[in-house]
PDB file of C-alpha atoms in Angstrom:
ATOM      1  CA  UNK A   1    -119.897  14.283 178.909  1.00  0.00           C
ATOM      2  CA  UNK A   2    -122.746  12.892 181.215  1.00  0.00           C
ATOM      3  CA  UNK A   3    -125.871  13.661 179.134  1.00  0.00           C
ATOM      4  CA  UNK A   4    -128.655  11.873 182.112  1.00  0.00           C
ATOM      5  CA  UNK A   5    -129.617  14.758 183.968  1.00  0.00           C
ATOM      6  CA  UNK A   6    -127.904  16.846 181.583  1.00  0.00           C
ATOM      7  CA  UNK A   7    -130.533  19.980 181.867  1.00  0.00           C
ATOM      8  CA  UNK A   8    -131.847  20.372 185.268  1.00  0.00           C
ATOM      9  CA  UNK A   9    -132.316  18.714 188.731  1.00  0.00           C
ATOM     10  CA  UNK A  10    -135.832  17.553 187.447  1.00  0.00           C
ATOM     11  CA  UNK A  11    -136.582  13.570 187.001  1.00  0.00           C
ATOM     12  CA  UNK A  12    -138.021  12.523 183.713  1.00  0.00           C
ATOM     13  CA  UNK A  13    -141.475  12.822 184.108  1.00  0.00           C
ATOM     14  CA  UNK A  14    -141.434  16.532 186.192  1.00  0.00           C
ATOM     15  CA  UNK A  15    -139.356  17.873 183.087  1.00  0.00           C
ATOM     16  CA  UNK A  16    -141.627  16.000 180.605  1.00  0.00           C
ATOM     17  CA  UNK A  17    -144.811  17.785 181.990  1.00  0.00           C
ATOM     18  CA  UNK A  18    -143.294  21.414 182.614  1.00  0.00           C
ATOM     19  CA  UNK A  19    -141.410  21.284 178.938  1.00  0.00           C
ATOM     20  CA  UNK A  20    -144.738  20.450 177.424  1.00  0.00           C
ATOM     21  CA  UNK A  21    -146.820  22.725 179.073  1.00  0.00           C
ATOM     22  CA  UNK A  22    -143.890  25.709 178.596  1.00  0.00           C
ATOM     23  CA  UNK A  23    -144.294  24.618 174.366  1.00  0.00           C
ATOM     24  CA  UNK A  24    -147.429  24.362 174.592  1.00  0.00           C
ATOM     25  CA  UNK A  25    -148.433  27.943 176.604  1.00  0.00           C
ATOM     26  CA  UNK A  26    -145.851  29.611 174.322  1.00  0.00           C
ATOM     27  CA  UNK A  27    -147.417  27.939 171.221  1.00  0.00           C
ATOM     28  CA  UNK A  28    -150.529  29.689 172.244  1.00  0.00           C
ATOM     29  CA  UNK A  29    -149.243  32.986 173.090  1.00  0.00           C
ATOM     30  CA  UNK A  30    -147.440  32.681 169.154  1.00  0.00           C
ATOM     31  CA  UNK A  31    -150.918  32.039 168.011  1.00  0.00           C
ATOM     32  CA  UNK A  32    -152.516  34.833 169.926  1.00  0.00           C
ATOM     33  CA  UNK A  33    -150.223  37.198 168.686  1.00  0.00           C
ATOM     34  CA  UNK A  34    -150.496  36.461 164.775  1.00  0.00           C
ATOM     35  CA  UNK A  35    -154.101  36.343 165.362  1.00  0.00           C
ATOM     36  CA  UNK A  36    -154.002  40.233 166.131  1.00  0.00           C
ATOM     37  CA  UNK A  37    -151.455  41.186 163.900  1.00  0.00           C
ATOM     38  CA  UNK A  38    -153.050  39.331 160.705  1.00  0.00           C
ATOM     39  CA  UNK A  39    -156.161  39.633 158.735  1.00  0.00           C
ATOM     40  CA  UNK A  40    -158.826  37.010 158.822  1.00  0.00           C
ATOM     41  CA  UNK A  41    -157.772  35.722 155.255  1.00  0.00           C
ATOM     42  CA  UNK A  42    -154.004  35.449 156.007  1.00  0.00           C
ATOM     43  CA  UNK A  43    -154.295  33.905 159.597  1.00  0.00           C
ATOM     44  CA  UNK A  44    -156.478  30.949 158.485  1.00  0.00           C
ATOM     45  CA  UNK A  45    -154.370  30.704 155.362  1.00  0.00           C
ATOM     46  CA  UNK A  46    -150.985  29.915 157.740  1.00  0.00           C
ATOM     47  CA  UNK A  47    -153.429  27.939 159.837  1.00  0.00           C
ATOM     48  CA  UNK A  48    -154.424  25.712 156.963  1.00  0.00           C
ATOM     49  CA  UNK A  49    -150.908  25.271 155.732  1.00  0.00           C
ATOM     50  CA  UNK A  50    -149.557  24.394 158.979  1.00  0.00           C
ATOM     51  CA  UNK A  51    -152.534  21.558 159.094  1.00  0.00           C
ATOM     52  CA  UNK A  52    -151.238  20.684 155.917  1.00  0.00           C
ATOM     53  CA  UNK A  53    -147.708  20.462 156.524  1.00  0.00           C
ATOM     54  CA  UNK A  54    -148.657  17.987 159.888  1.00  0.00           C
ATOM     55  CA  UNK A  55    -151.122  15.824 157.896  1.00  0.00           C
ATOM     56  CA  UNK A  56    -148.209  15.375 155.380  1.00  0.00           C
ATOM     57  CA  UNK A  57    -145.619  14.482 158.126  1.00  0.00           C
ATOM     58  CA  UNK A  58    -147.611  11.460 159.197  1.00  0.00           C
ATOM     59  CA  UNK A  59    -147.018   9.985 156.015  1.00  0.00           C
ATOM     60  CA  UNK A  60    -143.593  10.644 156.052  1.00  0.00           C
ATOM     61  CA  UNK A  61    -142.887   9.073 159.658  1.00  0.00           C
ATOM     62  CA  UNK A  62    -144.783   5.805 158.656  1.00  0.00           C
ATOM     63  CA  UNK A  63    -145.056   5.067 162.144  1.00  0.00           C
ATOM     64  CA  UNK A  64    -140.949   5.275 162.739  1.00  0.00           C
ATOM     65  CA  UNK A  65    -141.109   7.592 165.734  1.00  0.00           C
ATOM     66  CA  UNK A  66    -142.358   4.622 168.099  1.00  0.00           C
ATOM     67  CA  UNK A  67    -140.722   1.866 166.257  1.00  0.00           C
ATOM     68  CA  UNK A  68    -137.053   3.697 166.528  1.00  0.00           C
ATOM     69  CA  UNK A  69    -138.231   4.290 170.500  1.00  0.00           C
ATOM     70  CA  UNK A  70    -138.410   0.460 170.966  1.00  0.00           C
ATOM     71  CA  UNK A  71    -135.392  -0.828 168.727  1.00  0.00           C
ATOM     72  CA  UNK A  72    -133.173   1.777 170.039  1.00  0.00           C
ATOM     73  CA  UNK A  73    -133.815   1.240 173.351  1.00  0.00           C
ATOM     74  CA  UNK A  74    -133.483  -2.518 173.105  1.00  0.00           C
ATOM     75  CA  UNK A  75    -130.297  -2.528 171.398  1.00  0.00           C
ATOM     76  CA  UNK A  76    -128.830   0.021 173.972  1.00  0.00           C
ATOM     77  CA  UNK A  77    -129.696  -1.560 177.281  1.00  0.00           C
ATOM     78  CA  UNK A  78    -128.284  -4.837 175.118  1.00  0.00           C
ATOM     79  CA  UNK A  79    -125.411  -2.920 174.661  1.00  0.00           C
ATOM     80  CA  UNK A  80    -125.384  -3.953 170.620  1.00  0.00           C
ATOM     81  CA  UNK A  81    -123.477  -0.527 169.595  1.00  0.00           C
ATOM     82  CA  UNK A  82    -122.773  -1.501 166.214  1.00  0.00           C
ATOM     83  CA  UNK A  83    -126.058  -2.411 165.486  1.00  0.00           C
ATOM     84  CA  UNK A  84    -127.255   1.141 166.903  1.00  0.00           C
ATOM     85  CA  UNK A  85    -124.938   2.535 164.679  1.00  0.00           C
ATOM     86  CA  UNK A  86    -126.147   0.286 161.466  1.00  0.00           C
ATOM     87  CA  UNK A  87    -129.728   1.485 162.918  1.00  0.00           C
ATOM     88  CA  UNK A  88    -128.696   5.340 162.520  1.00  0.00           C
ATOM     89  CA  UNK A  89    -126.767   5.085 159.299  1.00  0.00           C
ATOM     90  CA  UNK A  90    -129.767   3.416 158.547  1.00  0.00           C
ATOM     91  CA  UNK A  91    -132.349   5.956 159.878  1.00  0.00           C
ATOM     92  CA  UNK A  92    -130.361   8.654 157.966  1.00  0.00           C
ATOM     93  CA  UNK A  93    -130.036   7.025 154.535  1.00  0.00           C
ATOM     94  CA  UNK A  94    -134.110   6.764 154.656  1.00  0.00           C
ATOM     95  CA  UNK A  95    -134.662  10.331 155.494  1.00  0.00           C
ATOM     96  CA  UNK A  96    -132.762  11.545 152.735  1.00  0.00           C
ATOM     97  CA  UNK A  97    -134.679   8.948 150.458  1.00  0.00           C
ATOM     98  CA  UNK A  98    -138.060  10.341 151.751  1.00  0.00           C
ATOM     99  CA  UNK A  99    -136.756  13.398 150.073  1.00  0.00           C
ATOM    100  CA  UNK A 100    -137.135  11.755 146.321  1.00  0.00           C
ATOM    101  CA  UNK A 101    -141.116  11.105 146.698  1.00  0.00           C
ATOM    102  CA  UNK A 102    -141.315  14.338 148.825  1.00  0.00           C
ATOM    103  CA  UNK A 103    -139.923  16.162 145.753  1.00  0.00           C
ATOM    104  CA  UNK A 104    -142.700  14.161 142.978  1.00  0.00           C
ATOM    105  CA  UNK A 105    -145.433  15.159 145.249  1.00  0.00           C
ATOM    106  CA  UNK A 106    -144.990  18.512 145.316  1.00  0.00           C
ATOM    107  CA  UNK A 107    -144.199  18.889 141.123  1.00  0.00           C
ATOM    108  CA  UNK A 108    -147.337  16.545 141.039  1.00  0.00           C
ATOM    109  CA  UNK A 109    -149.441  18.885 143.879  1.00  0.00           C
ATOM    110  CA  UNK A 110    -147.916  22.237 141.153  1.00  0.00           C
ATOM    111  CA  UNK A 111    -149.021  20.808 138.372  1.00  0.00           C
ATOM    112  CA  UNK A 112    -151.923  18.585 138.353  1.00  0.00           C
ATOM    113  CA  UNK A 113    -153.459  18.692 141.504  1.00  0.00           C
ATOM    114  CA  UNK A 114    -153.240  22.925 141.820  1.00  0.00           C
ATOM    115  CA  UNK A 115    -156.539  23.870 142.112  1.00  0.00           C
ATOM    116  CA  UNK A 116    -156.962  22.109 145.458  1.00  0.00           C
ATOM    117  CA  UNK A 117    -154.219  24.374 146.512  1.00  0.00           C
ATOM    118  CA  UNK A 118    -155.484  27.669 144.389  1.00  0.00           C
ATOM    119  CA  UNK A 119    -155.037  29.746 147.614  1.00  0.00           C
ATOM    120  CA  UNK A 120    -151.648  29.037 148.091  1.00  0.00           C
ATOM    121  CA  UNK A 121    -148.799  30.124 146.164  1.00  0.00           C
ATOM    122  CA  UNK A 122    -145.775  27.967 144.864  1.00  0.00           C
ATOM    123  CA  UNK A 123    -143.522  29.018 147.259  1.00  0.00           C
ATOM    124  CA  UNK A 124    -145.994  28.239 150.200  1.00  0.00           C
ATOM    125  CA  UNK A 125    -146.464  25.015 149.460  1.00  0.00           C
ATOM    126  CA  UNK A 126    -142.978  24.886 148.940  1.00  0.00           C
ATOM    127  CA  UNK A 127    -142.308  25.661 152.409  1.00  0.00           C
ATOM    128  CA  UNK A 128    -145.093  23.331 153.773  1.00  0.00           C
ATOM    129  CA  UNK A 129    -143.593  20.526 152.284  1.00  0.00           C
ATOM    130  CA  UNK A 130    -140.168  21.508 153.886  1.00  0.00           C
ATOM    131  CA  UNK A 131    -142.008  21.927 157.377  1.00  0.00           C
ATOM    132  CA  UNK A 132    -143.654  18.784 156.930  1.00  0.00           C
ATOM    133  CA  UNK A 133    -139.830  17.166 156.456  1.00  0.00           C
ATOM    134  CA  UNK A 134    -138.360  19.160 159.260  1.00  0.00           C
ATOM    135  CA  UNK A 135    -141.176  18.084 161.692  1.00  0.00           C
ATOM    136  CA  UNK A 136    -140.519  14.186 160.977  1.00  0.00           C
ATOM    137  CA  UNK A 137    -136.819  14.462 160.976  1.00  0.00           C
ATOM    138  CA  UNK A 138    -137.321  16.447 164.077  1.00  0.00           C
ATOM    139  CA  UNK A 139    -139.380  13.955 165.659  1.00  0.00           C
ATOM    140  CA  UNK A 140    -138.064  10.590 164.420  1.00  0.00           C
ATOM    141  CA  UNK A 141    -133.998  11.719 165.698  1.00  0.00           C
ATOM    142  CA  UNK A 142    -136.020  12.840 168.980  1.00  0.00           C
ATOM    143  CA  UNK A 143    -137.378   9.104 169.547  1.00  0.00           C
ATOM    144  CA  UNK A 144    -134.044   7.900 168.636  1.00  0.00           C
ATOM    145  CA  UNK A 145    -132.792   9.935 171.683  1.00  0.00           C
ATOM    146  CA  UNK A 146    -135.580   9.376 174.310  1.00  0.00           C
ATOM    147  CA  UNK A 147    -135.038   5.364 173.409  1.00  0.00           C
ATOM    148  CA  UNK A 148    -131.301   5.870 174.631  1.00  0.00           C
ATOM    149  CA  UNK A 149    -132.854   7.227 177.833  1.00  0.00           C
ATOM    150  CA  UNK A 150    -132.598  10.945 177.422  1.00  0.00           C
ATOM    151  CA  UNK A 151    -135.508  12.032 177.868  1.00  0.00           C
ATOM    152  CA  UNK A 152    -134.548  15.403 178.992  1.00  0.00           C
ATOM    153  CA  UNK A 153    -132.882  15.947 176.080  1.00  0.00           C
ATOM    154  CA  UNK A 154    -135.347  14.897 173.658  1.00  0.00           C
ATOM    155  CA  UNK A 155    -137.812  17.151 174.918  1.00  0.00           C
ATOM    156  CA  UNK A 156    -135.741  20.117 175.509  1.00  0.00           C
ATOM    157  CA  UNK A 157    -135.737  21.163 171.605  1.00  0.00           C
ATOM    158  CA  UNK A 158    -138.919  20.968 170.212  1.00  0.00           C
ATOM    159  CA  UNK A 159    -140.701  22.001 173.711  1.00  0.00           C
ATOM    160  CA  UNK A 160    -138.326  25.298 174.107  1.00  0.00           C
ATOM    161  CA  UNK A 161    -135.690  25.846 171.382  1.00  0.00           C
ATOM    162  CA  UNK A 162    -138.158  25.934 168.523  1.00  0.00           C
ATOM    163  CA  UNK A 163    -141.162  27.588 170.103  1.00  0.00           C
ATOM    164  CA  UNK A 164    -138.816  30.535 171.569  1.00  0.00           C
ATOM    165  CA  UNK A 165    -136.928  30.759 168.248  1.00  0.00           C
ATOM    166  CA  UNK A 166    -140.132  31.425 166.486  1.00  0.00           C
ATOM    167  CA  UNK A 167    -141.811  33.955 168.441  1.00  0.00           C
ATOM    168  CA  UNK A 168    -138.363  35.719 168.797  1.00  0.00           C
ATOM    169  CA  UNK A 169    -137.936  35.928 165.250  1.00  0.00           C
ATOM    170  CA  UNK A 170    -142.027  36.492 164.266  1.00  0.00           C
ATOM    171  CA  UNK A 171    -141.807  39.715 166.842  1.00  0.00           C
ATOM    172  CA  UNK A 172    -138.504  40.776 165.210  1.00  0.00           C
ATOM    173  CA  UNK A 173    -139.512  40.209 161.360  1.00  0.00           C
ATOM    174  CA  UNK A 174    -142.949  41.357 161.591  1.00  0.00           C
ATOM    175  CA  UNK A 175    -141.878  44.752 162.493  1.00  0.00           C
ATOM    176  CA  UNK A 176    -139.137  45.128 159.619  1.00  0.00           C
ATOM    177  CA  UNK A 177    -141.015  42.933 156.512  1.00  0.00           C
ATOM    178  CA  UNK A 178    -144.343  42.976 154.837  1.00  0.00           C
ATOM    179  CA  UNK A 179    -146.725  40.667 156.737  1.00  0.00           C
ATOM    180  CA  UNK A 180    -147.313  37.460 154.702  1.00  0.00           C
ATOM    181  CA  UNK A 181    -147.830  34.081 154.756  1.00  0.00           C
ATOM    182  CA  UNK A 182    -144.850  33.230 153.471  1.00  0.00           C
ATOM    183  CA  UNK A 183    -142.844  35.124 155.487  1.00  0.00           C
ATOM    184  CA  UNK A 184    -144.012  33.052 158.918  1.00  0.00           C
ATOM    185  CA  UNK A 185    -143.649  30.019 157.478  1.00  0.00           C
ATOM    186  CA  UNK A 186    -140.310  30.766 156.832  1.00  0.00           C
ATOM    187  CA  UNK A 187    -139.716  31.721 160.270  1.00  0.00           C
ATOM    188  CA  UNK A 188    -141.659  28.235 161.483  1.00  0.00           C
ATOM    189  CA  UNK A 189    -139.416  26.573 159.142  1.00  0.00           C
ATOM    190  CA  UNK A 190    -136.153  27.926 160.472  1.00  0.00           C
ATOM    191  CA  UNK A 191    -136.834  27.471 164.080  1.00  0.00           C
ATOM    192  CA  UNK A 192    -137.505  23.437 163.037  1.00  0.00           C
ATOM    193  CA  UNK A 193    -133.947  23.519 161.419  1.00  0.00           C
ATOM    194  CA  UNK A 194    -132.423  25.150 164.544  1.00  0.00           C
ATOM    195  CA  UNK A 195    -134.322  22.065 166.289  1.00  0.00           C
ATOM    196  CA  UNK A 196    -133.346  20.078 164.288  1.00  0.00           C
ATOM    197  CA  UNK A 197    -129.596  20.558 164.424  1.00  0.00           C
ATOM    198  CA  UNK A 198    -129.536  20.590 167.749  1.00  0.00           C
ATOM    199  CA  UNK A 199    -131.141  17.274 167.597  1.00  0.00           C
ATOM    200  CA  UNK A 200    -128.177  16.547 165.642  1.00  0.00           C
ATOM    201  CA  UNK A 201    -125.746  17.514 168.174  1.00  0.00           C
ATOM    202  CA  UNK A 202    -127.371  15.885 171.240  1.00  0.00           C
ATOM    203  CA  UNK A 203    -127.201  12.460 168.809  1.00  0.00           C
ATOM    204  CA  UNK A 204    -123.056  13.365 167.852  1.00  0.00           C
ATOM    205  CA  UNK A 205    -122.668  13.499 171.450  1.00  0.00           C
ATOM    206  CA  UNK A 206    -124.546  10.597 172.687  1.00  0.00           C
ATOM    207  CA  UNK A 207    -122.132   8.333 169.935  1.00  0.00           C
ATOM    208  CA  UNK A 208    -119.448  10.054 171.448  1.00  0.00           C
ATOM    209  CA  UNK A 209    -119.525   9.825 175.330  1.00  0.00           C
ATOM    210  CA  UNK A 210    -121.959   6.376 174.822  1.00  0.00           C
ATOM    211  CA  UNK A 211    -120.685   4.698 171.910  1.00  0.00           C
ATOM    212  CA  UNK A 212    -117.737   5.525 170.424  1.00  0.00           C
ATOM    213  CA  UNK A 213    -115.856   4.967 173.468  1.00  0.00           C
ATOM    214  CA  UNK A 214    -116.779   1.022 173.348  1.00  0.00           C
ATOM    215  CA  UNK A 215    -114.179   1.057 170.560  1.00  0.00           C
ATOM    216  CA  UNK A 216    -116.412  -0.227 167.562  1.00  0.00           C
ATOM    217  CA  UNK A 217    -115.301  -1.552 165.247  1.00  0.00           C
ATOM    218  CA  UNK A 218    -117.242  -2.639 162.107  1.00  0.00           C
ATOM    219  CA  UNK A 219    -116.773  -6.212 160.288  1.00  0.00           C
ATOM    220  CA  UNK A 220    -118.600  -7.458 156.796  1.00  0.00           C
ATOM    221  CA  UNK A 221    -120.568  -9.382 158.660  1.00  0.00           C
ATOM    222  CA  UNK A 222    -122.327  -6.785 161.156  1.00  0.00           C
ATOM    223  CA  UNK A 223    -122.588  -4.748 158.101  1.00  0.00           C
ATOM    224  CA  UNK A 224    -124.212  -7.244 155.831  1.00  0.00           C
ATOM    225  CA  UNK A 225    -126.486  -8.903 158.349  1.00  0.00           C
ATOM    226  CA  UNK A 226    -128.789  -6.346 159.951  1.00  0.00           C
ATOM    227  CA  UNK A 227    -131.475  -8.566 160.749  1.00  0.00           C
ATOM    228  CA  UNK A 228    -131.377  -7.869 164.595  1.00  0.00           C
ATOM    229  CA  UNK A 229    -131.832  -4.258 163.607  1.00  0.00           C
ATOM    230  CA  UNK A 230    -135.253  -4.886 162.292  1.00  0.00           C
ATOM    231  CA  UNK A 231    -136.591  -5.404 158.524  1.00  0.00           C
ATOM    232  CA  UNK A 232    -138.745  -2.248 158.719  1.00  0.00           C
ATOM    233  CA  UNK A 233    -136.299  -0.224 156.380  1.00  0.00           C
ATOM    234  CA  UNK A 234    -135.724  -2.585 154.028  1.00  0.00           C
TER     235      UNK A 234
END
């Protein structure tokens, strides 16, 4: 399965500028429409949580989007497989680490630190923590993708899979639930896992048609030594 060019006839940087100006106009439309639809008090309270859940995802990234970008392209055009590999396994291993401290800080954020976050319920923080995750997994396995070269296909999810996903679902939900808060952070929060996943898949397929057809195969020593990989992990 050929994955360059694996969307449309575009090059690179045509599909880069219409895929961010189609998330970006539909981000606006989403924003338009809860405007209308929600009070005052409940449309800045999603607005500040969603603020919230981006400033947290910086911290969670620590600056891995552009470092993956630049050690995963280097070790593809070098053709160093198993190191990419040892990179991913390694890339995964830390994002379900993150998870650990992710998990203190919000028992921490409950507990002592609540009255900074009086407006918002448990399970609203709850959920902005979980955004905050899905955004840097989201954007960390995207980097890992655009430094392999496939740019299309790094773009494609977060610029029109999530951004269609939500609105879909807000227009649908809204009509059949309570507004809330809650609610459309929900909805935000399962249109990043749907991104997400399919992140997942473009990656399975990439080892597959890229990778796993070198014929890999792992010794102690490419295992052990994973200097060339980079010491940013470890």
């Amino acid at each position: 399965m050929k994955l360059r060019n694996n969307l449309f006839n575009f090059s690179d940087s045509h599909f880069s500028i219409l895929s961010s100006f189609f998330g970006k106009a539909l981000g606006v439309v989403t924003l338009i429409y809860l405007a209308n639809i929600l009070d005052q008090i409940l449309f800045g309270l999603y607005s500040y949580v969603i603020s919230l859940a981006a400033f947290i995802a910086v911290f969670i990234k620590l600056g891995l989007p552009p470092y993956i970008v630049k050690i995963t392209s280097s070790l593809f055009a070098l053709k160093k497989y198993a190191e990419l590999k040892v990179l991913f396994m390694t890339v995964n291993r830390f994002l379900l680490l993150i998870l650990i401290p992710l998990l203190i800080l919000f028992v921490l954020c409950n507990f002592f630190f609540h009255q900074f976050f009086e407006k918002i319920s448990y399970l609203e923080l709850l959920l902005c923590f979980l955004i905050s995750y899905g955004i840097s997994f989201g954007e960390i396995h995207s980097s890992a993708i655009r430094g392999m070269g496939q740019i299309k296909s790094s773009l494609f999810p977060e610029n029109f899979i999530r951004p269609v996903i939500l609105i879909f679902m807000i227009l649908i939900a809204l009509n059949f639930y309570e507004k809330s808060v809650a609610l459309i952070l929900l909805l935000f929060f399962v249109a990043q896992l749907c991104t997400n996943i399919v992140y997942k898949i473009i990656l399975v397929q990439i080892q597959k048609s890229k990778i796993n057809n070198k014929h890999i195969i792992f010794n102690k020593e490419q295992l052990i030594n994973r200097k060339e990989v980079g010491t940013f992990f470890y």
